[in-house]
Short mmCIF file of C-alpha atoms and ligand atoms in Angstrom, two decimals:
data_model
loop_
_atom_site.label_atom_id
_atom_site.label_comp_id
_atom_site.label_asym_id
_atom_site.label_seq_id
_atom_site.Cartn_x
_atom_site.Cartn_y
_atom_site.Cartn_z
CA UNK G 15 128.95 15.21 138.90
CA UNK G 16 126.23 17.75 139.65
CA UNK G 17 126.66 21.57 139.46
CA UNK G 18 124.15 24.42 140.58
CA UNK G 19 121.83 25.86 138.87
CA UNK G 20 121.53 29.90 139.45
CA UNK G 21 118.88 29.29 142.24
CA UNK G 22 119.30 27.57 145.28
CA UNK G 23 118.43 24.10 143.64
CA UNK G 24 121.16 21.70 142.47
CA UNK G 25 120.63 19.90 139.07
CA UNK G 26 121.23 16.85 137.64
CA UNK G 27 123.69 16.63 134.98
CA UNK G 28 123.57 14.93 132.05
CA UNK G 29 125.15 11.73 131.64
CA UNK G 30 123.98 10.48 127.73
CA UNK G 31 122.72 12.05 124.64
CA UNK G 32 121.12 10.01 121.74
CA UNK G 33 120.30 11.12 118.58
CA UNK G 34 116.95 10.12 117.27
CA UNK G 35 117.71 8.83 114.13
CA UNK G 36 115.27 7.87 111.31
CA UNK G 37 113.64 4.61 111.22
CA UNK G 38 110.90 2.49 109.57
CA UNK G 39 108.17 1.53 111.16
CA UNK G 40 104.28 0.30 110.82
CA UNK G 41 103.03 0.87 106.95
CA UNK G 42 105.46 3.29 105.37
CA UNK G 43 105.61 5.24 108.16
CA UNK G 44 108.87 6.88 109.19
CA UNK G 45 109.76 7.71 113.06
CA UNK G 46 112.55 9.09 115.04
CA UNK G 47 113.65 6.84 117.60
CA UNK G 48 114.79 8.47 120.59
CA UNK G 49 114.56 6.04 123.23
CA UNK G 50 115.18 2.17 122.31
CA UNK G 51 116.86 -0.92 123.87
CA UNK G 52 120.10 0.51 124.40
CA UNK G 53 118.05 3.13 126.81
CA UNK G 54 115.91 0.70 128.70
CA UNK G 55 117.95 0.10 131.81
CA UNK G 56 119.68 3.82 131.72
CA UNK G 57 115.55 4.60 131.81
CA UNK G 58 113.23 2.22 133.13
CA UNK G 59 110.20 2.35 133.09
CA UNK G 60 110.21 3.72 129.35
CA UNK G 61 110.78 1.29 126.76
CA UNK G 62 110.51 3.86 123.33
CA UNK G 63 110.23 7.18 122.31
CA UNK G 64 109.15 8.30 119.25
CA UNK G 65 108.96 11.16 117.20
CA UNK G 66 106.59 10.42 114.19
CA UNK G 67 105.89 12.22 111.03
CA UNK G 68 103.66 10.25 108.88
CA UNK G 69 101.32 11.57 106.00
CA UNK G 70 98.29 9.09 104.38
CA UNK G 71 98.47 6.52 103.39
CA UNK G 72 101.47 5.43 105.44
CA UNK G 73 100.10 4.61 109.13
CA UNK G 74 100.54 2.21 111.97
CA UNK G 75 97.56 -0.53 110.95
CA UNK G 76 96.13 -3.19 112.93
CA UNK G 77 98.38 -4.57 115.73
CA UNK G 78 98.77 -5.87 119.02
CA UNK G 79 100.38 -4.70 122.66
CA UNK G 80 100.45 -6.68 125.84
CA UNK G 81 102.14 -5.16 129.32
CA UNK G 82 102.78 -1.48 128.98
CA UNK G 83 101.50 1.83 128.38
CA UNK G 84 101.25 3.99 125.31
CA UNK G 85 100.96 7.84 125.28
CA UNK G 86 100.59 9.58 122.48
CA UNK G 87 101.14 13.13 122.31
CA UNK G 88 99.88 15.14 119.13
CA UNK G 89 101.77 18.14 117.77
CA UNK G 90 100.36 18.64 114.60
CA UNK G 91 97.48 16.80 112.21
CA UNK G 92 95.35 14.46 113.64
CA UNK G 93 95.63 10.53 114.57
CA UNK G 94 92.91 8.15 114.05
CA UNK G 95 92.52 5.13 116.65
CA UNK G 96 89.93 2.22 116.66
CA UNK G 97 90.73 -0.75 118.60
CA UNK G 98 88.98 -4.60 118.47
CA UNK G 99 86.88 -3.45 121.22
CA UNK G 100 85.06 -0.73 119.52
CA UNK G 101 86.86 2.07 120.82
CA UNK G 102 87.27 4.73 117.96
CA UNK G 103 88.61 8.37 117.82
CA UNK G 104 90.53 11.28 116.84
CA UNK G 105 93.21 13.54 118.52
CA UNK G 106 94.35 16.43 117.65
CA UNK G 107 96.90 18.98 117.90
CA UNK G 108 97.60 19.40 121.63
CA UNK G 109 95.42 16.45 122.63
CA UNK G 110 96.90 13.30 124.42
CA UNK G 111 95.83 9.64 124.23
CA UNK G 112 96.97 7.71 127.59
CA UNK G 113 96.59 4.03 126.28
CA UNK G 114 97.11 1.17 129.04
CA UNK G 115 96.98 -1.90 127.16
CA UNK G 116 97.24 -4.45 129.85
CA UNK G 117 96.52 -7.88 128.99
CA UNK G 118 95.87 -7.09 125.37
CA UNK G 119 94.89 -4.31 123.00
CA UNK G 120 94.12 -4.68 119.23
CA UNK G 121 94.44 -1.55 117.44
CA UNK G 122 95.17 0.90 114.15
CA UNK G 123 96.69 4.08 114.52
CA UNK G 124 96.55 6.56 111.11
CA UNK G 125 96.75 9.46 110.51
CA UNK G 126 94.22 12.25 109.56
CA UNK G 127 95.25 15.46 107.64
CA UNK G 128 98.20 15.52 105.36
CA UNK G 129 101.07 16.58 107.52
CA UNK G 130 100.88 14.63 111.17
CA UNK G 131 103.55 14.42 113.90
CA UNK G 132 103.89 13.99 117.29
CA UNK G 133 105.45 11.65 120.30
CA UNK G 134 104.52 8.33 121.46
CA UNK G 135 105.89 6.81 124.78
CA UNK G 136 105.52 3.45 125.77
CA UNK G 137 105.65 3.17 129.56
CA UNK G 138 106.08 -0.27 131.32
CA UNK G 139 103.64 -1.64 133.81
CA UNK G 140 104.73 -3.80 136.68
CA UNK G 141 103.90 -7.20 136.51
CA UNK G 142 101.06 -7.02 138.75
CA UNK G 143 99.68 -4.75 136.42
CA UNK G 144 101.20 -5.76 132.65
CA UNK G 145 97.70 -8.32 132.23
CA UNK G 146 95.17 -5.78 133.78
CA UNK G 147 91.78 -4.93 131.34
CA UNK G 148 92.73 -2.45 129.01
CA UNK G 149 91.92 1.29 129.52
CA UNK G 150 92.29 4.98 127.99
CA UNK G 151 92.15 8.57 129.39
CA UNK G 152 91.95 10.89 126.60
CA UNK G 153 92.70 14.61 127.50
CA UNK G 154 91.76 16.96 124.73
CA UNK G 155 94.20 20.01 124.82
CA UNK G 156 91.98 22.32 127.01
CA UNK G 157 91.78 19.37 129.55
CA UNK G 158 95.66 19.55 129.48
CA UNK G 159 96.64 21.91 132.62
CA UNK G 160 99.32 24.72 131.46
CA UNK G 161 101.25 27.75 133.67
CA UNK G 162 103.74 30.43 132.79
CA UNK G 163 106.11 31.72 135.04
CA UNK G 164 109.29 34.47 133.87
CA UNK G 165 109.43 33.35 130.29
CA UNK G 166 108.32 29.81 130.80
CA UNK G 167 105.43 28.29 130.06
CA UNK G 168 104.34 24.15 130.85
CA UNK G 169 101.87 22.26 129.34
CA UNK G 170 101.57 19.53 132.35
CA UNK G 171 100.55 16.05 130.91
CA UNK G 172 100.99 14.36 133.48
CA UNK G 173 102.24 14.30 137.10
CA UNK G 174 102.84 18.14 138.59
CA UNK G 175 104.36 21.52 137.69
CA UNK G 176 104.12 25.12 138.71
CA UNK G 177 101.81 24.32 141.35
CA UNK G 178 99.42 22.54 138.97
CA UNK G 179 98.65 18.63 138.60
CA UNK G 180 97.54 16.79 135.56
CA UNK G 181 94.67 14.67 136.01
CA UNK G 182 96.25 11.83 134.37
CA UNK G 183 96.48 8.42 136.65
CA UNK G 184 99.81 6.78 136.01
CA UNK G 185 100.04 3.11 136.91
CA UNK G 186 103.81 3.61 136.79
CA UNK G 187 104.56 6.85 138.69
CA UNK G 188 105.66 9.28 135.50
CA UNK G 189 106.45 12.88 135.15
CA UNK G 190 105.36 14.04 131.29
CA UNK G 191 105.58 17.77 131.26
CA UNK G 192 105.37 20.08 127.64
CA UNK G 193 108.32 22.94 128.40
CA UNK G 194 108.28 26.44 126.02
CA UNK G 195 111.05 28.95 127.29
CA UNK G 196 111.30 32.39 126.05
CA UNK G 197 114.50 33.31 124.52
CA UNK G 198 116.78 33.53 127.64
CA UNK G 199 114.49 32.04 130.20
CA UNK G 200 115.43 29.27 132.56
CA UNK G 201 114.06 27.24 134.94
CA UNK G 202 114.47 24.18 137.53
CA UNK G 203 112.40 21.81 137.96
CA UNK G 204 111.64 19.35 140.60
CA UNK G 205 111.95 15.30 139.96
CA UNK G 206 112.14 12.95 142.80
CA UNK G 207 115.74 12.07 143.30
CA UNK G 208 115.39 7.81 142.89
CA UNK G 209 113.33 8.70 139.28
CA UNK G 210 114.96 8.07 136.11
CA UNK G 211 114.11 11.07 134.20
CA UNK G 212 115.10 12.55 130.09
CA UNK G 213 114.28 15.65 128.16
CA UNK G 214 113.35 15.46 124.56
CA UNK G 215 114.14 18.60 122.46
CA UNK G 216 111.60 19.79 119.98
CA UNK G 217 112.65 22.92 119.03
CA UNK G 218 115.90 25.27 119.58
CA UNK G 219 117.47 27.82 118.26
CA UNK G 220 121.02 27.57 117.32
CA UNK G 221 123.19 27.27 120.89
CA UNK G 222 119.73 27.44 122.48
CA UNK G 223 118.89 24.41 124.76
CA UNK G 224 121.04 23.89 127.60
CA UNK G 225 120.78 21.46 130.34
CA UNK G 226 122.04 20.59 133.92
CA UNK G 227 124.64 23.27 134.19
CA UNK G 228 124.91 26.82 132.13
CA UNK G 229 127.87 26.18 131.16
CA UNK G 230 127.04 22.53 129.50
CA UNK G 231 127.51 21.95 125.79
CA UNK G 232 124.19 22.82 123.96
CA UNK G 233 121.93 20.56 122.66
CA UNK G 234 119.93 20.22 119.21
CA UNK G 235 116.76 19.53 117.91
CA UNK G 236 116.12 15.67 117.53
CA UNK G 237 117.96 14.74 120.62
CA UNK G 238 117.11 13.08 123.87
CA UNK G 239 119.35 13.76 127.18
CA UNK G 240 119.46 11.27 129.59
CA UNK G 241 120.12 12.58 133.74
CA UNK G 242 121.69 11.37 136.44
CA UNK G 243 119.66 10.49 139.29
CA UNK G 244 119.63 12.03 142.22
CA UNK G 245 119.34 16.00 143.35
CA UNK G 246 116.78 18.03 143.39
CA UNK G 247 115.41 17.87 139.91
CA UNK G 248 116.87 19.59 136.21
CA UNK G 249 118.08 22.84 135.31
CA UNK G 250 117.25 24.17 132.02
CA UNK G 251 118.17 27.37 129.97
CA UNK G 252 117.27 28.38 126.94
CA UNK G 253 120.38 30.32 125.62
CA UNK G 254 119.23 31.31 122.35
CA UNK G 255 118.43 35.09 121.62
CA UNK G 256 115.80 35.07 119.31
CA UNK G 257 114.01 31.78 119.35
CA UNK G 258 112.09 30.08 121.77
CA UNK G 259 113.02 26.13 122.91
CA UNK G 260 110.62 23.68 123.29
CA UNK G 261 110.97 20.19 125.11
CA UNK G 262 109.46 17.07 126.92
CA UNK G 263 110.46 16.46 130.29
CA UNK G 264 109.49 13.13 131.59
CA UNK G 265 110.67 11.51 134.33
CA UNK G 266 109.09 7.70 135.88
CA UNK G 267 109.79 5.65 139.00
CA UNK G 268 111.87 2.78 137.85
CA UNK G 269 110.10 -0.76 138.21
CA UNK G 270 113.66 -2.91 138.63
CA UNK G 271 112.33 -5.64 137.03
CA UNK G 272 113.36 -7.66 134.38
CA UNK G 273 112.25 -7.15 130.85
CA UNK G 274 112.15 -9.02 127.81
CA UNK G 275 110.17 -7.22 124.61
CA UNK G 276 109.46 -9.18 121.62
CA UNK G 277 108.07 -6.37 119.11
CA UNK G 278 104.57 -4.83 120.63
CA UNK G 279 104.86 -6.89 123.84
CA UNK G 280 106.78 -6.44 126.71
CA UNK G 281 106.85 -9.18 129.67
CA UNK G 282 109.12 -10.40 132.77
CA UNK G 283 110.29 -13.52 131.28
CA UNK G 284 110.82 -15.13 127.95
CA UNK G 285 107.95 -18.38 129.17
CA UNK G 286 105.50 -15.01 129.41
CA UNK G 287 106.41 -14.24 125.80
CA UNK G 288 106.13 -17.40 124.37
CA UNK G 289 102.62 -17.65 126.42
CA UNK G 290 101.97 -13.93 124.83
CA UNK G 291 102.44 -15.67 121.14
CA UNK G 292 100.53 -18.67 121.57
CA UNK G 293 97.62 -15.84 123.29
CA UNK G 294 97.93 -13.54 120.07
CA UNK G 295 97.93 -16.58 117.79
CA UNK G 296 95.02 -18.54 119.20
CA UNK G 297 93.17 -15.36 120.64
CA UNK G 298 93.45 -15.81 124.64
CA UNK G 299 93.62 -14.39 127.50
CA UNK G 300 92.53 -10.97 125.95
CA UNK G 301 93.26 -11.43 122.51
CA UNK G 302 89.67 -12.72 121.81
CA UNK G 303 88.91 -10.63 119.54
CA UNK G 304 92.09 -11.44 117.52
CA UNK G 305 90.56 -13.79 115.35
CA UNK G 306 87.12 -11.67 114.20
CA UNK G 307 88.04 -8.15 114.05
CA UNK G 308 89.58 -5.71 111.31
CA UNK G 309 89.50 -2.10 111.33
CA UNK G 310 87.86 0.10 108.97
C1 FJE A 419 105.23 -0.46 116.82
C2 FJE A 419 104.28 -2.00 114.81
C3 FJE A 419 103.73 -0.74 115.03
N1 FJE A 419 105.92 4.09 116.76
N2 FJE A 419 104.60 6.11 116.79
C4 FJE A 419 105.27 -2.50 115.59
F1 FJE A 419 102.76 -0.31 114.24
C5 FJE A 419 104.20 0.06 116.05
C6 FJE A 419 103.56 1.38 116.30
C7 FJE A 419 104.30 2.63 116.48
C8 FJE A 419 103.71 3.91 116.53
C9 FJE A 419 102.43 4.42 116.44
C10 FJE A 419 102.29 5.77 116.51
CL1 FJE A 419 100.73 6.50 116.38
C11 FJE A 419 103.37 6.61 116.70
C12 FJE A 419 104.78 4.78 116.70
C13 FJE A 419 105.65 2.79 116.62
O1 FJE A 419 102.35 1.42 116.34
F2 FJE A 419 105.74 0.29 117.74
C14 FJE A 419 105.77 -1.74 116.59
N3 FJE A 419 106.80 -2.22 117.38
FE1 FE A 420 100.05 0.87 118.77
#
């Protein structure tokens, strides 16, 4: 059950850990997987998180998504995007791509520079939303609001923190919030109780990261933790003497619907999947393009 955090705020505990293991994906590409189906009821809306690391000329090349959300997050390098509308660009370190793909999206993600990592989350969308036109809000790092309070500083990507709100509109109600605590700093915050919510760990020092009660087990690199629902939000210390620990905190609304993914697309029903292939295949309903374009 829950347990209090040193200030008047009561914490969720945690309830799973997952280890993001290793995994193959696009072209020679290699990504932790820290969120996959096993997660997906535990934390609707999100359907995956990964943690890539991918150097040229391994890359994600052309491919489709129909009915969510991607967000990728940039820690180091650069990633390259052009999609079979014309959109093209580059983010870098710091910098955030908020990718709705709606009713279709034909794209290439690769990397730039010779070392490249970062996070990708796919969000769902509701079903009155999963065939909506396509769209993209790009924050470059100094669009990105950040705050520091005792020891802890927040890079706010989306949703609110500190005081301060991310410019980011989220179709499905989400919480994505860049944590860096000092070596012993702590701090609690605030998630809306009926919100399914995780942390992702970065970066810890031995015994460093420790959440939903001081006196829970520490947690390492690599690893998401999956909370309870309900209280006032998550706890968090960082117990480590000398290093600092760095996490994601994200947190979404669930949707309570039901989902069935096949690969890059993620519907309500298996007929809307089937539809989704025959789309992809024959170029429909969004997937126009399908049949003309190749990226660069
Ligand atoms: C994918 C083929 C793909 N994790 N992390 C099939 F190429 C992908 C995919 C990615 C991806 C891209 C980036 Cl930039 C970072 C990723 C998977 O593009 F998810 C499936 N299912
Ligand atoms: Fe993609």
């Amino acid at each position: 059950m829950s347990s209090s955090s040193s200030q008047n705020f009561v914490s969720r505990s945690v309830i799973k850990k997952v280890f993001a293991k290793l995994q193959k994906e696009g072209d020679g590409a290699v990504v932790r997987r820290g969120i996959s189906r096993s997660e997906q009821k535990l934390l609707d809306p999100f359907l995956m998180l990964d943690e890539f690391s991918v150097s040229p000329p391994a890359g994600f090349p052309d491919h489709p998504h129909r009915g969510f959300e991607t967000v990728t997050y940039v820690l180091e390098g650069g990633i390259t995007h052009q999609d079979f509308k014309g959109h093209k660009g580059t983010i870098y370190a710091g910098d955030v791509q908020w990718m709705t793909a709606g009713r279709g999206i034909i794209h290439s993600e690769m990397p730039e520079e010779e070392i490249n990592k970062g996070l990708q989350l796919w969000i769902n969308l509701s079903s009155n939303e999963k065939m909506i036109e396509p769209n993209y809000q790009e924050l470059s790092s100094s669009d990105i609001p950040k705050a520091e309070q005792n020891g802890v500083q927040v890079k706010v990507i989306a949703g609110e923190s500190m005081g301060i709100k991310s410019p980011v509109y989220t179709r499905t109600p989400t919480m994505f919030l860049d944590f860096t605590l000092d070596p012993g700093a702590q701090f609690h915050q605030k998630v809306p109780e009926s919100w399914n919510a995780f942390a992702y760990v970065l970066e810890s020092g031995e015994g460093g990261a420790v959440f939903g009660s001081s006196n829970a087990s520490p947690v390492s690199s690599h690893n998401v933790v999956v909370f309870e629902q309900g209280n006032d939000g998550v706890s968090v210390w960082n117990k480590s003497s000398s290093k600092k620990l760095r996490f994601v905190l994200i947190a979404g609304e669930p949707l309570g619907e039901p989902v069935v993914q096949y690969g890059p697309f993620v519907m309500n029903t298996q007929a809307e999947i089937d539809m989704t292939i025959e789309d992809y295949h024959y170029g429909k309903n969004g997937f126009e393009m399908a049949k003309y374009w190749r990226s660069q």
